[in-house]
CSV table of C-alpha atoms in Angstrom, one decimal:
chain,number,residue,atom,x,y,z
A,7,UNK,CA,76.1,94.7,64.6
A,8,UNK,CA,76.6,98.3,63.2
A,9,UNK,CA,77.3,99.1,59.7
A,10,UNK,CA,77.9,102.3,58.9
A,11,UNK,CA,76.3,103.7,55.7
A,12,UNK,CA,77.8,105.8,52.7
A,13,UNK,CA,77.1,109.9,53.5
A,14,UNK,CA,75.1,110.8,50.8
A,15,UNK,CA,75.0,114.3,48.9
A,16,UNK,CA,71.9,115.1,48.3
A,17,UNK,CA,70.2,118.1,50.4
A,18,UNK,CA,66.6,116.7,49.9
A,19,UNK,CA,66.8,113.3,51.3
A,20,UNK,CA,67.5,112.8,55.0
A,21,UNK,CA,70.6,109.9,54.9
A,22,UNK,CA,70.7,107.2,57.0
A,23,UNK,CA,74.2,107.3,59.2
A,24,UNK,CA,74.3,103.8,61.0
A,25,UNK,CA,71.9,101.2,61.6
A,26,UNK,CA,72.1,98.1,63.5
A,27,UNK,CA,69.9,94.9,64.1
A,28,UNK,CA,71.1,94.8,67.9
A,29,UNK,CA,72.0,92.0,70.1
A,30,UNK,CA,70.8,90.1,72.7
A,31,UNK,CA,69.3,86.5,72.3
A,32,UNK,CA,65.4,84.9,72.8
A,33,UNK,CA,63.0,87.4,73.2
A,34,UNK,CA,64.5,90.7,73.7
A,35,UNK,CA,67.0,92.4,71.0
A,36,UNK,CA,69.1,95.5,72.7
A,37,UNK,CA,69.4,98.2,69.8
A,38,UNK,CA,70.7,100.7,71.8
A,39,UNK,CA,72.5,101.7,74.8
A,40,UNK,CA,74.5,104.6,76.5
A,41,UNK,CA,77.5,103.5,76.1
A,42,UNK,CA,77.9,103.4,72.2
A,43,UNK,CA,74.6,104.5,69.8
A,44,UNK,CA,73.0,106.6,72.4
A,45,UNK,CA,75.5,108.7,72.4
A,46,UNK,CA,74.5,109.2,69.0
A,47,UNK,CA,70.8,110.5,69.2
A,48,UNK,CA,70.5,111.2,72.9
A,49,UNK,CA,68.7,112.0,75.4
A,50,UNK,CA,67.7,108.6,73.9
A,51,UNK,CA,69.9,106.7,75.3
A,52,UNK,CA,68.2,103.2,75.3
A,53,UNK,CA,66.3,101.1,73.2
A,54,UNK,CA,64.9,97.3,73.7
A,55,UNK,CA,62.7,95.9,71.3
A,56,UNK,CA,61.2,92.9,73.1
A,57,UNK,CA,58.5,90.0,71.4
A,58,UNK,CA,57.8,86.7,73.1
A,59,UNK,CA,54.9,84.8,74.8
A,60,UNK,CA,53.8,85.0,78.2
A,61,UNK,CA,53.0,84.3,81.2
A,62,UNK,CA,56.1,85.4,82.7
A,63,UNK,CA,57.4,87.0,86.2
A,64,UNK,CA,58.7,90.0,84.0
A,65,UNK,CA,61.7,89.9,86.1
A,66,UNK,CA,62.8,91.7,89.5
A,67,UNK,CA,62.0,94.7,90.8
A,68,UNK,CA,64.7,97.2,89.5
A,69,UNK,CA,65.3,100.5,90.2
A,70,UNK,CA,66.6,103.7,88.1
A,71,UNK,CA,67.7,107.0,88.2
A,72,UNK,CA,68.8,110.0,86.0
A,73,UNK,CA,66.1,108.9,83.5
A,74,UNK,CA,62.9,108.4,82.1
A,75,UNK,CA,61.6,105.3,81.0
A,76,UNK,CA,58.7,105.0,78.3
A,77,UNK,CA,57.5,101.2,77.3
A,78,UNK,CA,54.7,100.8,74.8
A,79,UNK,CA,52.6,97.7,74.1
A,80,UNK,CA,52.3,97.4,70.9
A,81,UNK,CA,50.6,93.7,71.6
A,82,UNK,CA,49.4,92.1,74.9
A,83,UNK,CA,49.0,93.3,78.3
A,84,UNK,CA,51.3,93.6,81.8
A,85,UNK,CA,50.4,94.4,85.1
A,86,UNK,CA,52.4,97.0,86.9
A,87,UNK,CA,54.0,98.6,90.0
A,88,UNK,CA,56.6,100.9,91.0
A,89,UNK,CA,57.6,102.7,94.2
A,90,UNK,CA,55.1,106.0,94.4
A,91,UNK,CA,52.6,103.7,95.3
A,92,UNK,CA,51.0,102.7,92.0
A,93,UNK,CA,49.7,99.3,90.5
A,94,UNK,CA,47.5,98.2,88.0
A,95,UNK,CA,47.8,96.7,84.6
A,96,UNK,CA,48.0,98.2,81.1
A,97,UNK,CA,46.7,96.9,77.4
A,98,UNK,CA,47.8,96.8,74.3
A,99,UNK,CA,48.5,99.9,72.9
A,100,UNK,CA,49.1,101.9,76.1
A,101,UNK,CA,52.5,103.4,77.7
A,102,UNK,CA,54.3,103.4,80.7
A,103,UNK,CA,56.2,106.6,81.6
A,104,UNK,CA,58.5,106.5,84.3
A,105,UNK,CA,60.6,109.0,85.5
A,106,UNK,CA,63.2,108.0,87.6
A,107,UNK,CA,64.7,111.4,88.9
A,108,UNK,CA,66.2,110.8,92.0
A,109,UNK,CA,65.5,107.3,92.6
A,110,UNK,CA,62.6,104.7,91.9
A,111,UNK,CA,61.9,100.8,91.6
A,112,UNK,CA,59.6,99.0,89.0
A,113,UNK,CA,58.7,96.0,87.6
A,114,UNK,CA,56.1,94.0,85.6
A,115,UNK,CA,54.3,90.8,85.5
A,116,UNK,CA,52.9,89.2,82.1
A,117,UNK,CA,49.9,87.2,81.7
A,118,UNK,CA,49.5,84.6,79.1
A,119,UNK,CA,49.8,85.4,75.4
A,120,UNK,CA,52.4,87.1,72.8
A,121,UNK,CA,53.7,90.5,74.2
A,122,UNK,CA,55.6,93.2,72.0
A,123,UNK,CA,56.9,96.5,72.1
A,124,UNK,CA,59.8,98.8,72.7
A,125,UNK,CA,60.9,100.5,76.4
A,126,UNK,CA,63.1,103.6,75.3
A,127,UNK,CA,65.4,105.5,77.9
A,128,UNK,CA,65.2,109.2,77.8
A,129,UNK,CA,68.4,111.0,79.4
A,130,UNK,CA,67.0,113.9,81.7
A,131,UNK,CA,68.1,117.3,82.0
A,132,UNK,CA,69.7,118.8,85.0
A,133,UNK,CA,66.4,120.3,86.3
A,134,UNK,CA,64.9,116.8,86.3
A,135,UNK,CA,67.3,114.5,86.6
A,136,UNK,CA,67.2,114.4,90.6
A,137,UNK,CA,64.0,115.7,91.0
A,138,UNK,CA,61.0,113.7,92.9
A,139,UNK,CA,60.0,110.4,90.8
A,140,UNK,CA,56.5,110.4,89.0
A,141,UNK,CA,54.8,107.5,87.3
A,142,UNK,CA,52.3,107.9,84.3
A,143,UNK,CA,50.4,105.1,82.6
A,144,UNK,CA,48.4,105.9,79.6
A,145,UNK,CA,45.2,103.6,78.3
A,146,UNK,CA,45.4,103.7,74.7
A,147,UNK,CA,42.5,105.5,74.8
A,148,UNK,CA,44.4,108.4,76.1
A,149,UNK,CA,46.8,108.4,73.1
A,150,UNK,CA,46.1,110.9,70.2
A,151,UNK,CA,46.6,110.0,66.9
A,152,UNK,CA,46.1,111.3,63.1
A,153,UNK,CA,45.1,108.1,61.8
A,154,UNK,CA,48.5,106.7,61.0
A,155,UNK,CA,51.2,107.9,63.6
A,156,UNK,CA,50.3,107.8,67.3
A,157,UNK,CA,52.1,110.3,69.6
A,158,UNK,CA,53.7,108.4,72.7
A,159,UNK,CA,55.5,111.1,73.7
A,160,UNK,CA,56.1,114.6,73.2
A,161,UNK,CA,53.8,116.9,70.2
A,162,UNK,CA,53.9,116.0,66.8
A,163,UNK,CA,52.0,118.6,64.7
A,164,UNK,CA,48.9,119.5,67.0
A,165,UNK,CA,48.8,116.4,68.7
A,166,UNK,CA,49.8,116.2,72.0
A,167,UNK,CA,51.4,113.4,74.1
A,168,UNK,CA,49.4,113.1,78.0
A,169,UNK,CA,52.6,112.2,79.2
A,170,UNK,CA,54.0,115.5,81.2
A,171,UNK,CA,57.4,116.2,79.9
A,172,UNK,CA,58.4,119.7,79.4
A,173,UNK,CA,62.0,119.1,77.1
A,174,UNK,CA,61.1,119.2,73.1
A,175,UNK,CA,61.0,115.9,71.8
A,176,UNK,CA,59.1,113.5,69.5
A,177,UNK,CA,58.2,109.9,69.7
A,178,UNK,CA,56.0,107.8,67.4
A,179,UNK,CA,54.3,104.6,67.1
A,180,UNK,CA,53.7,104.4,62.8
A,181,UNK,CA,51.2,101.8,61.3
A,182,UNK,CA,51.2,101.7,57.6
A,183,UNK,CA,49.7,99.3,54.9
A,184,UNK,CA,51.3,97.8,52.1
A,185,UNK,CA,52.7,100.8,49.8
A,186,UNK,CA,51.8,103.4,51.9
A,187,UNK,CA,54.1,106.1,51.7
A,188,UNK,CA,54.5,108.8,54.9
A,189,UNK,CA,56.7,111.4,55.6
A,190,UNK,CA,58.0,112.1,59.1
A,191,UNK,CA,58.4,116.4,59.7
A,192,UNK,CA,60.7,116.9,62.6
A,193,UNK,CA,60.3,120.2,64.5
A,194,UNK,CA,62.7,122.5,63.3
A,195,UNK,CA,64.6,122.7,66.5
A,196,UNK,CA,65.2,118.6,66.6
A,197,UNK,CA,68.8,118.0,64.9
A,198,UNK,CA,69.0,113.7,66.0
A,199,UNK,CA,66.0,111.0,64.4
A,200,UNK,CA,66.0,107.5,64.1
A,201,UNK,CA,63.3,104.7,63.7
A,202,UNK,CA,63.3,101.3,64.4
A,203,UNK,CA,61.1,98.7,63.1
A,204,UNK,CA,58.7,96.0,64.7
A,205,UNK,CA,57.0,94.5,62.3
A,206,UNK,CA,57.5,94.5,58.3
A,207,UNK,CA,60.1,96.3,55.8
A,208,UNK,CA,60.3,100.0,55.0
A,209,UNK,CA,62.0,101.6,52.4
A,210,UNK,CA,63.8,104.6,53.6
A,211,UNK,CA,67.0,106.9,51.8
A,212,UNK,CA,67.3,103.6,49.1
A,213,UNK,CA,67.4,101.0,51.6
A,214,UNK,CA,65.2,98.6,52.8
A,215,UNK,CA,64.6,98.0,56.6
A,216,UNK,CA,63.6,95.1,58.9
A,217,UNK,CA,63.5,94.7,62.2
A,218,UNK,CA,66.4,97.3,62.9
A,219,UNK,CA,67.0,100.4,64.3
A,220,UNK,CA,68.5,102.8,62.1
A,221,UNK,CA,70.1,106.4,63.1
A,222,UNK,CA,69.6,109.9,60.5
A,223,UNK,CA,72.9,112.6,59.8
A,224,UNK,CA,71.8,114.9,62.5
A,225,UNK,CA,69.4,118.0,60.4
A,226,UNK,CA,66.6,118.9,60.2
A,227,UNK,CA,65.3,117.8,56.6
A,228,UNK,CA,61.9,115.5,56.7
A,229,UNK,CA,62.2,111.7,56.4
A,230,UNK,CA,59.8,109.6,54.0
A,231,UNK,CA,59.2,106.1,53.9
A,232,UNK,CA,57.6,103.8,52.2
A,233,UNK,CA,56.0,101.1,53.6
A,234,UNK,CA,56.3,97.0,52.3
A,235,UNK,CA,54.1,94.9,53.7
A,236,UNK,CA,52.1,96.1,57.2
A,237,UNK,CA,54.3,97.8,59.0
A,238,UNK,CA,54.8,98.8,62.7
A,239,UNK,CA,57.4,100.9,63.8
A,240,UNK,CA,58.5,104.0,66.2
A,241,UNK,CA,60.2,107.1,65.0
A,242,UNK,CA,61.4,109.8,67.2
A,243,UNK,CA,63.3,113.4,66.8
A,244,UNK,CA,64.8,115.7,69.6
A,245,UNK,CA,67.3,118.5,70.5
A,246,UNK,CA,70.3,116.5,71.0
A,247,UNK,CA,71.2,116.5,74.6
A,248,UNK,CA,73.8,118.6,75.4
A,249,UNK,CA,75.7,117.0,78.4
A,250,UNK,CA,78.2,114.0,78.4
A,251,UNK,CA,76.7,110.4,79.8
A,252,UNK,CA,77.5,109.2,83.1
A,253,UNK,CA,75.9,105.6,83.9
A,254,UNK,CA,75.3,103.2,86.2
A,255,UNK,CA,73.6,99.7,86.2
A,256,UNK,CA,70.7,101.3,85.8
A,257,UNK,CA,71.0,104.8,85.7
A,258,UNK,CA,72.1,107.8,83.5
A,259,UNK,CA,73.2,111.5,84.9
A,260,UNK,CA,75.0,114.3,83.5
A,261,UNK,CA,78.0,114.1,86.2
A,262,UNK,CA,79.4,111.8,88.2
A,263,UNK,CA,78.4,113.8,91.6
A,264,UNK,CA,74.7,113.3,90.3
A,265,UNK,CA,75.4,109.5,90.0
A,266,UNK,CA,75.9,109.0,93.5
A,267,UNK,CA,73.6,111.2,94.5
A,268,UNK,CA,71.0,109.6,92.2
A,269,UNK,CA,72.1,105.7,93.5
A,270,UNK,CA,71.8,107.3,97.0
A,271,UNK,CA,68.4,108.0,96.4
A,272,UNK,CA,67.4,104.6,94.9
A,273,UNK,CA,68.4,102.9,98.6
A,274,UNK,CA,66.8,105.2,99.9
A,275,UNK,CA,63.9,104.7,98.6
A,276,UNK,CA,64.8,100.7,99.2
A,277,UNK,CA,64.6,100.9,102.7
A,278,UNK,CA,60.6,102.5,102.8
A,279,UNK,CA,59.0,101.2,99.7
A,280,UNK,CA,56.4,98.4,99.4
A,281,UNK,CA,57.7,96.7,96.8
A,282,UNK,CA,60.8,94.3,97.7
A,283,UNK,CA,63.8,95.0,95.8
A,284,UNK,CA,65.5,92.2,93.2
A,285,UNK,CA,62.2,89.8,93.4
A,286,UNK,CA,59.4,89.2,91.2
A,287,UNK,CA,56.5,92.1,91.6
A,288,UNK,CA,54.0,89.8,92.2
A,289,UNK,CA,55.2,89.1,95.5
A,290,UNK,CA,55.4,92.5,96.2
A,291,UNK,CA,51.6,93.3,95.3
A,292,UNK,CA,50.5,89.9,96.8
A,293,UNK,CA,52.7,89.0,99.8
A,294,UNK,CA,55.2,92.5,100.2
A,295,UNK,CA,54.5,92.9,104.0
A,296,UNK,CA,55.2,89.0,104.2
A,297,UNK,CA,58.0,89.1,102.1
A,298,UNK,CA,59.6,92.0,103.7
A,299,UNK,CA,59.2,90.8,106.8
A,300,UNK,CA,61.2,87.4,106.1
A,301,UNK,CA,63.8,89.2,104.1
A,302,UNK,CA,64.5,91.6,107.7
């Protein structure tokens, strides 16, 4: 559901211009997608918030292309694999960075216990959007931070993502205590923001927010918040991407020539990868060559 909110007047306060509590049933809540509020604040084009208890198969192996995807733990732990050749697993508090380019397949497999998070969709620009696929997975460790506000992508004052991504944008990963009050500084080249919540309210432009997504009046004006309860949320600013969406299933490109070309490279890379397409990734990183062989 999306409501939208009363514009308001004031120059000093950052207004809220929809926000939405999703859809979707059971464990995962959609907030966003191409076709309707990422149009709004892209290149993010995508958001799932996702909280439930493993173990689980994580679903198949998927592909993408025309994107990025970033997922970020913010409890539990998965083990991964995609198709440049990389596998391991990641804990809580790290990030998964995939950029899809011209083709790639992924997938995940949770072990036992409560997993939550967010995976965003970043649309590409033209220079990337076909180019070779790359995979980054960060430890937590790896992820700088000022105390408060953890920088999953992108800069954020002095702090710098690990994540290589050369476009201008911001994501965050907020923690804040009971009345804690934070403001959010968006470079002054980022016109879109929004924030979505995990865990606990905020207050933010005189209204209180759950476990939502809201969307700012594109500017460049700071955004405060104030925090009830512990709170756990993302917030992220950009340059609003300047090309109209074309989707797939699973992809996102800034023409429709792209799009083919993009879903040409994702069987492409189907027909030489180890993982086996539209199946669990555990069989994949435990039985592929077996698998494979069956499936031929």
């Amino acid at each position: 559901m999306i409501t939208l909110e009363t514009p308001r007047t004031t120059t000093s306060e950052r207004a809220i211009a929809y926000r939405t509590k999703g859809h979707g049933g059971g464990p995962i809540t959609r907030l966003m997608s191409p076709g309707h509020v990422g149009e709004m604040v892209k290149p993010f084009v995508f958001l799932d918030h996702f909280d439930f208890a493993g173990p689980s198969d994580g679903g198949p192996v998927h592909p993408h292309s025309g994107i990025a995807t970033h997922t970020t733990l913010l409890e539990g732990s998965l083990i991964y694999g995609d198709s440049t050749g990389k596998s391991g697993s990641l804990r809580r508090g790290g990030v998964e960075w995939m950029r899809a380019g011209g083709g790639v397949w992924h997938g995940g497999t949770l072990p036992a216990g409560r997993i939550r998070g967010f995976q965003l969709w970043v649309a590409l620009e033209a220079p990337l959007e076909l180019a070779p696929a790359e995979s980054h997975y960060v430890d937590v460790s790896s992820i700088p931070s000022d105390g408060k506000a953890r920088v999953l992508l992108g800069s954020y004052g002095a702090l710098q993502s690990p994540v290589p991504y050369p476009q201008p944008v911001t994501y965050l990963n907020v923690k804040l205590a009971d009345g804690e009050r934070w403001t959010f500084r968006p470079h002054s080249t980022h016109d879109v923001a929004w924030l979505a919540v995990s865990l606990g309210t905020l207050r933010v432009a005189g209204a209180r927010v759950g476990r939502e997504m809201v969307i700012f009046e594109e500017g460049r004006q700071p955004i405060e918040v104030v925090a009830e309860g512990d709170v756990d949320f993302v917030i992220a600013s950009a340059i609003k991407h300047p090309h109209r969406l074309v989707t797939g299933m699973y992809s996102v490109h800034t023409s429709p020539k792209n799009l083919m070309i993009g879903e040409s490279g994702i069987r492409e890379v189907a027909s030489s990868m180890r993982l086996v397409p539209w199946r669990p990734l555990a069989q994949s990183l435990s039985e592929g060559a077996s698998v494979r062989s069956l499936r031929r």
